[in-house]
XYZ file of C-alpha atoms in Angstrom:
352
model
C -55.046 80.034 -65.216
C -54.615 76.250 -64.869
C -53.436 75.030 -68.248
C -53.199 71.664 -69.920
C -49.796 71.066 -71.505
C -50.901 67.726 -72.969
C -54.334 66.201 -72.381
C -53.057 62.677 -73.046
C -51.197 62.292 -69.763
C -52.104 62.431 -66.086
C -49.119 64.644 -65.266
C -49.745 67.313 -67.909
C -53.494 67.989 -67.668
C -53.472 70.495 -64.780
C -50.402 72.724 -64.653
C -49.930 76.096 -63.019
C -47.267 78.782 -63.106
C -48.093 79.632 -59.472
C -45.184 78.472 -57.342
C -46.378 76.613 -54.219
C -45.951 78.400 -50.896
C -44.252 76.089 -48.404
C -45.142 76.515 -44.749
C -43.857 74.389 -41.874
C -45.493 74.146 -38.466
C -43.668 73.343 -35.241
C -45.247 69.876 -35.193
C -44.126 68.872 -38.709
C -41.434 66.167 -38.680
C -39.806 67.295 -41.930
C -39.611 70.297 -44.218
C -40.803 70.082 -47.796
C -38.768 71.590 -50.627
C -39.309 72.159 -54.337
C -35.809 71.420 -55.607
C -32.752 69.373 -54.689
C -30.491 72.383 -55.165
C -27.248 70.517 -54.521
C -28.039 68.059 -57.347
C -26.725 69.247 -60.706
C -28.295 66.433 -62.736
C -32.017 67.215 -62.532
C -34.949 68.142 -64.731
C -38.676 67.931 -65.330
C -41.711 70.194 -65.543
C -40.960 71.893 -62.242
C -37.615 73.174 -63.524
C -39.508 74.870 -66.390
C -41.894 76.716 -64.077
C -44.818 74.271 -64.209
C -46.221 73.401 -60.764
C -49.006 71.291 -59.263
C -51.686 71.945 -56.630
C -54.695 70.339 -54.993
C -58.047 71.843 -55.953
C -61.512 72.017 -54.441
C -64.793 73.615 -55.424
C -65.835 76.334 -52.947
C -69.199 77.978 -53.707
C -68.924 76.703 -57.300
C -65.488 78.282 -57.701
C -62.346 76.190 -58.027
C -59.705 77.020 -55.412
C -56.162 75.912 -54.617
C -56.172 73.980 -51.327
C -52.612 72.703 -50.848
C -51.658 70.909 -47.640
C -48.681 73.231 -47.160
C -50.572 76.383 -48.129
C -53.539 77.478 -46.006
C -54.669 80.095 -48.536
C -57.693 79.156 -50.667
C -56.989 81.036 -53.885
C -59.565 81.060 -56.678
C -58.374 79.695 -60.010
C -59.773 79.178 -63.485
C -59.256 76.025 -65.526
C -58.394 76.441 -69.189
C -60.690 73.494 -69.902
C -63.828 72.857 -67.779
C -63.649 70.116 -65.142
C -67.121 68.639 -64.739
C -66.572 65.193 -63.272
C -65.044 66.265 -59.942
C -65.718 68.515 -56.964
C -62.317 67.925 -55.390
C -58.989 67.131 -57.041
C -56.345 66.306 -54.438
C -52.859 66.169 -55.901
C -51.576 62.580 -55.936
C -47.780 62.218 -55.899
C -46.198 59.047 -57.263
C -42.511 58.523 -56.426
C -40.275 56.138 -58.345
C -36.888 55.128 -56.946
C -34.499 53.581 -59.457
C -30.890 52.536 -59.956
C -29.482 50.897 -63.115
C -32.839 49.620 -64.344
C -32.928 50.597 -68.011
C -34.909 47.504 -69.050
C -37.788 48.124 -66.632
C -38.053 51.852 -65.887
C -39.989 52.758 -69.055
C -42.957 50.509 -68.235
C -43.125 52.026 -64.755
C -43.103 55.581 -66.131
C -45.824 54.775 -68.678
C -48.082 53.208 -66.035
C -47.931 56.467 -64.050
C -48.352 59.051 -66.779
C -51.165 57.059 -68.426
C -53.411 57.145 -65.352
C -56.911 58.446 -66.038
C -56.933 60.623 -62.902
C -56.049 64.163 -64.089
C -54.035 65.525 -61.154
C -50.918 63.404 -60.734
C -47.459 64.631 -59.740
C -44.561 62.353 -60.684
C -41.175 62.398 -58.919
C -38.296 60.136 -60.045
C -35.248 59.622 -57.819
C -32.320 57.949 -59.577
C -29.363 56.768 -57.532
C -26.717 57.817 -60.062
C -27.295 55.097 -62.674
C -24.478 54.402 -65.116
C -26.489 52.431 -67.676
C -29.208 53.905 -69.919
C -31.703 54.626 -67.133
C -31.177 58.394 -67.040
C -31.533 58.621 -70.822
C -34.979 56.999 -70.554
C -35.954 59.356 -67.721
C -34.905 62.330 -69.868
C -36.940 60.922 -72.758
C -40.062 61.417 -70.617
C -38.867 64.636 -68.992
C -41.839 66.586 -70.378
C -44.207 64.318 -68.402
C -42.225 63.993 -65.141
C -42.648 66.818 -62.637
C -39.184 66.518 -61.157
C -36.330 64.054 -61.421
C -32.827 63.914 -59.995
C -29.879 61.605 -60.486
C -27.294 61.419 -57.706
C -25.758 58.860 -55.387
C -27.717 57.878 -52.304
C -27.124 55.690 -49.266
C -29.901 53.209 -50.010
C -33.524 52.820 -51.027
C -34.950 54.616 -47.984
C -32.621 57.570 -48.426
C -33.969 57.820 -51.990
C -37.594 57.415 -50.847
C -37.076 60.154 -48.253
C -35.695 62.471 -50.945
C -38.841 61.871 -52.970
C -41.092 62.429 -49.956
C -39.496 65.774 -49.135
C -39.902 66.897 -52.768
C -43.542 65.763 -53.013
C -46.353 68.297 -53.057
C -49.296 65.900 -53.066
C -51.956 65.200 -50.461
C -51.371 61.472 -51.031
C -48.084 59.671 -51.751
C -47.418 56.360 -53.480
C -44.061 54.649 -54.078
C -43.974 52.791 -57.390
C -40.384 51.706 -57.798
C -38.732 50.693 -61.068
C -40.019 47.355 -62.341
C -43.407 47.784 -60.662
C -46.449 49.447 -62.208
C -50.094 50.247 -61.632
C -52.430 47.342 -62.327
C -54.724 49.435 -64.526
C -54.785 52.930 -66.009
C -57.847 53.642 -63.835
C -56.277 52.492 -60.539
C -55.888 55.908 -58.882
C -59.390 56.882 -60.020
C -60.887 53.768 -58.412
C -59.350 54.479 -54.998
C -61.431 57.668 -54.575
C -58.785 59.263 -52.381
C -60.596 62.597 -52.204
C -63.206 61.197 -49.810
C -60.773 59.611 -47.340
C -59.289 61.013 -44.137
C -57.393 57.869 -43.115
C -53.603 57.742 -42.966
C -53.385 54.810 -45.386
C -55.583 53.740 -48.301
C -54.496 50.402 -49.753
C -55.397 47.519 -52.035
C -54.018 44.250 -53.383
C -50.682 43.528 -55.035
C -50.323 41.224 -58.025
C -46.957 39.530 -57.467
C -45.107 38.163 -60.487
C -41.989 36.027 -60.025
C -40.418 35.302 -63.406
C -37.667 33.147 -61.936
C -40.173 30.886 -60.212
C -42.595 31.219 -63.152
C -45.440 32.004 -60.777
C -47.872 34.769 -59.856
C -50.267 35.425 -56.995
C -52.492 38.140 -55.544
C -51.291 39.423 -52.171
C -54.043 40.939 -50.031
C -53.166 43.168 -47.068
C -53.644 41.553 -43.685
C -55.651 43.175 -40.910
C -54.569 46.594 -39.661
C -53.983 45.317 -36.107
C -51.074 44.874 -33.717
C -51.248 41.076 -34.132
C -50.692 41.518 -37.867
C -47.665 43.718 -37.258
C -46.258 41.047 -34.938
C -46.374 38.638 -37.894
C -45.216 40.748 -40.860
C -45.646 44.020 -42.725
C -49.394 44.216 -43.457
C -49.168 45.831 -46.915
C -46.520 46.454 -49.600
C -45.664 50.099 -50.259
C -46.578 49.698 -53.954
C -50.151 48.930 -52.910
C -50.738 51.827 -50.557
C -51.278 55.557 -50.720
C -50.116 57.419 -47.626
C -51.719 60.649 -46.499
C -49.001 63.315 -46.369
C -50.298 64.211 -42.889
C -49.018 60.819 -41.696
C -45.444 61.742 -42.663
C -45.803 65.122 -40.988
C -46.936 63.325 -37.820
C -44.497 60.396 -37.556
C -41.652 61.545 -39.805
C -39.748 60.020 -42.702
C -38.346 56.516 -43.206
C -35.648 55.395 -40.769
C -32.559 55.056 -42.983
C -30.794 52.807 -40.466
C -33.057 50.066 -41.898
C -31.801 48.949 -45.311
C -34.425 46.278 -46.063
C -37.367 46.830 -43.689
C -37.702 50.612 -43.565
C -41.284 50.571 -44.852
C -42.218 47.939 -42.246
C -40.693 50.121 -39.521
C -42.504 53.245 -40.775
C -45.876 51.478 -40.896
C -45.318 50.102 -37.385
C -44.464 53.569 -36.119
C -47.575 54.950 -37.796
C -49.840 52.258 -36.349
C -48.518 52.701 -32.807
C -49.097 56.459 -33.086
C -52.795 55.814 -33.784
C -52.649 55.646 -37.577
C -55.706 54.425 -39.473
C -56.222 52.624 -42.776
C -58.866 51.841 -45.385
C -58.821 48.802 -47.679
C -60.233 48.418 -51.205
C -60.466 44.895 -52.595
C -58.928 45.829 -55.938
C -55.534 45.153 -57.483
C -53.455 48.325 -57.169
C -50.061 47.336 -58.536
C -48.034 44.677 -60.306
C -45.035 43.837 -58.138
C -42.041 42.269 -59.872
C -40.318 39.763 -57.599
C -36.783 38.978 -58.718
C -36.285 35.961 -56.467
C -33.640 37.767 -54.390
C -35.606 38.628 -51.263
C -32.620 39.098 -48.918
C -34.632 36.922 -46.526
C -31.834 36.546 -43.966
C -31.164 40.297 -43.779
C -34.887 41.011 -43.518
C -35.102 38.727 -40.505
C -32.187 40.504 -38.820
C -33.859 43.884 -39.329
C -37.243 42.516 -38.268
C -35.610 41.457 -35.002
C -34.218 44.985 -34.630
C -37.732 46.345 -35.242
C -39.254 43.947 -32.694
C -36.746 44.978 -30.041
C -37.663 48.613 -30.666
C -41.464 48.321 -30.650
C -42.764 44.893 -29.575
C -43.138 43.115 -26.182
C -40.513 40.575 -24.970
C -42.341 37.474 -26.184
C -42.459 38.810 -29.732
C -38.748 39.653 -29.546
C -38.056 36.065 -28.428
C -40.186 34.799 -31.318
C -38.083 36.833 -33.772
C -34.905 35.328 -32.309
C -36.298 31.830 -32.949
C -37.204 32.746 -36.537
C -33.712 34.152 -37.139
C -31.992 31.104 -35.647
C -34.166 28.781 -37.749
C -33.216 30.751 -40.839
C -29.520 30.524 -39.993
C -29.790 26.773 -39.510
C -31.507 26.366 -42.876
C -28.842 28.477 -44.580
C -26.050 26.463 -42.922
C -27.598 23.103 -43.858
C -28.289 24.237 -47.412
C -24.728 25.482 -47.750
C -23.385 22.137 -46.541
C -25.576 20.252 -49.025
C -24.611 22.517 -51.930
C -20.904 22.370 -51.043
C -21.078 18.599 -50.807
C -22.702 18.344 -54.233
C -20.215 20.776 -55.761
C -17.318 18.860 -54.213
C -18.699 15.627 -55.662
C -18.960 17.209 -59.123
C -15.377 18.495 -58.813
C -14.067 15.041 -57.794
C -15.892 13.334 -60.680
C -14.497 15.849 -63.189
C -10.985 15.472 -61.754
C -11.280 11.670 -61.866
C -12.468 11.728 -65.485
C -9.606 14.060 -66.405
C -7.008 11.778 -64.778
C -8.507 8.693 -66.402
C -8.323 10.428 -69.756
C -4.632 11.132 -69.236
C -4.008 7.528 -68.232
C -5.784 6.127 -71.292
C -3.898 8.442 -73.641
């Protein structure tokens, strides 16, 4: 029996007590798991025996059709499902560290999706503010969460990927959220066989007091030569893509998603684009531009032809020159301010 724990939320409408069977083939690049057993600070629906599956109608009967489980087992829904013929499980992964002011909005944007078969995984990096308390507040609507130290964002994203049971994976990190409550519904993921399904990102920069819609650029090698074609908040990756090309390369601290997408493209990966806004992306003004350029050069040396590597060197050198000049200008201005203050102070002493 597939029960509804709470019809109000996307993560509690279709829950099963049938524990997923995990199978790994020789070609799979990673092994899925249900729990992070070494983590003592964890919780969520999964720890209480509530699991998720993908479903499909076969001869008018609903069956479990998980990616990691080749058995099509007939099931009965507690409440009739009339709108769908297939219900692939969609996993949303949120990575967070010390983000108590923003994490709640992200959680709400996930659990309030209209699509009824959503799995939600939250990976906290051992926050020491109120972040974990907020995660626990929504523990009845999160499938699985852990809080432990990690070695960076891509280590955390890999942890979430390994724990995910969905046919499609999205990474909606703390501070970002889905553009609408109907976003997942609109993407119609059940009908797609591509490796990536993506849409637009609505970028909000509060520091610059600006906003803009970022549309993915063409899924072509020329686009990859220029930049990462789509933000991870705006894409849903087919789990088969991870099984084919593997997880994120954790040696990249800032451009791991760019490297993974490049690896996927060069392995023959395909994509599909919807001209809709998928996510709100919160830009904090700290883009680590210089470090991104260093890692983009590392990526180019690994995958791109010599001319493109040379081009990345030029971009990096130009960035270094700009940083050096800016530093000189700022230091000069600060030194001038210091001299004026010191002069005024000395004059004050003289007058007194």
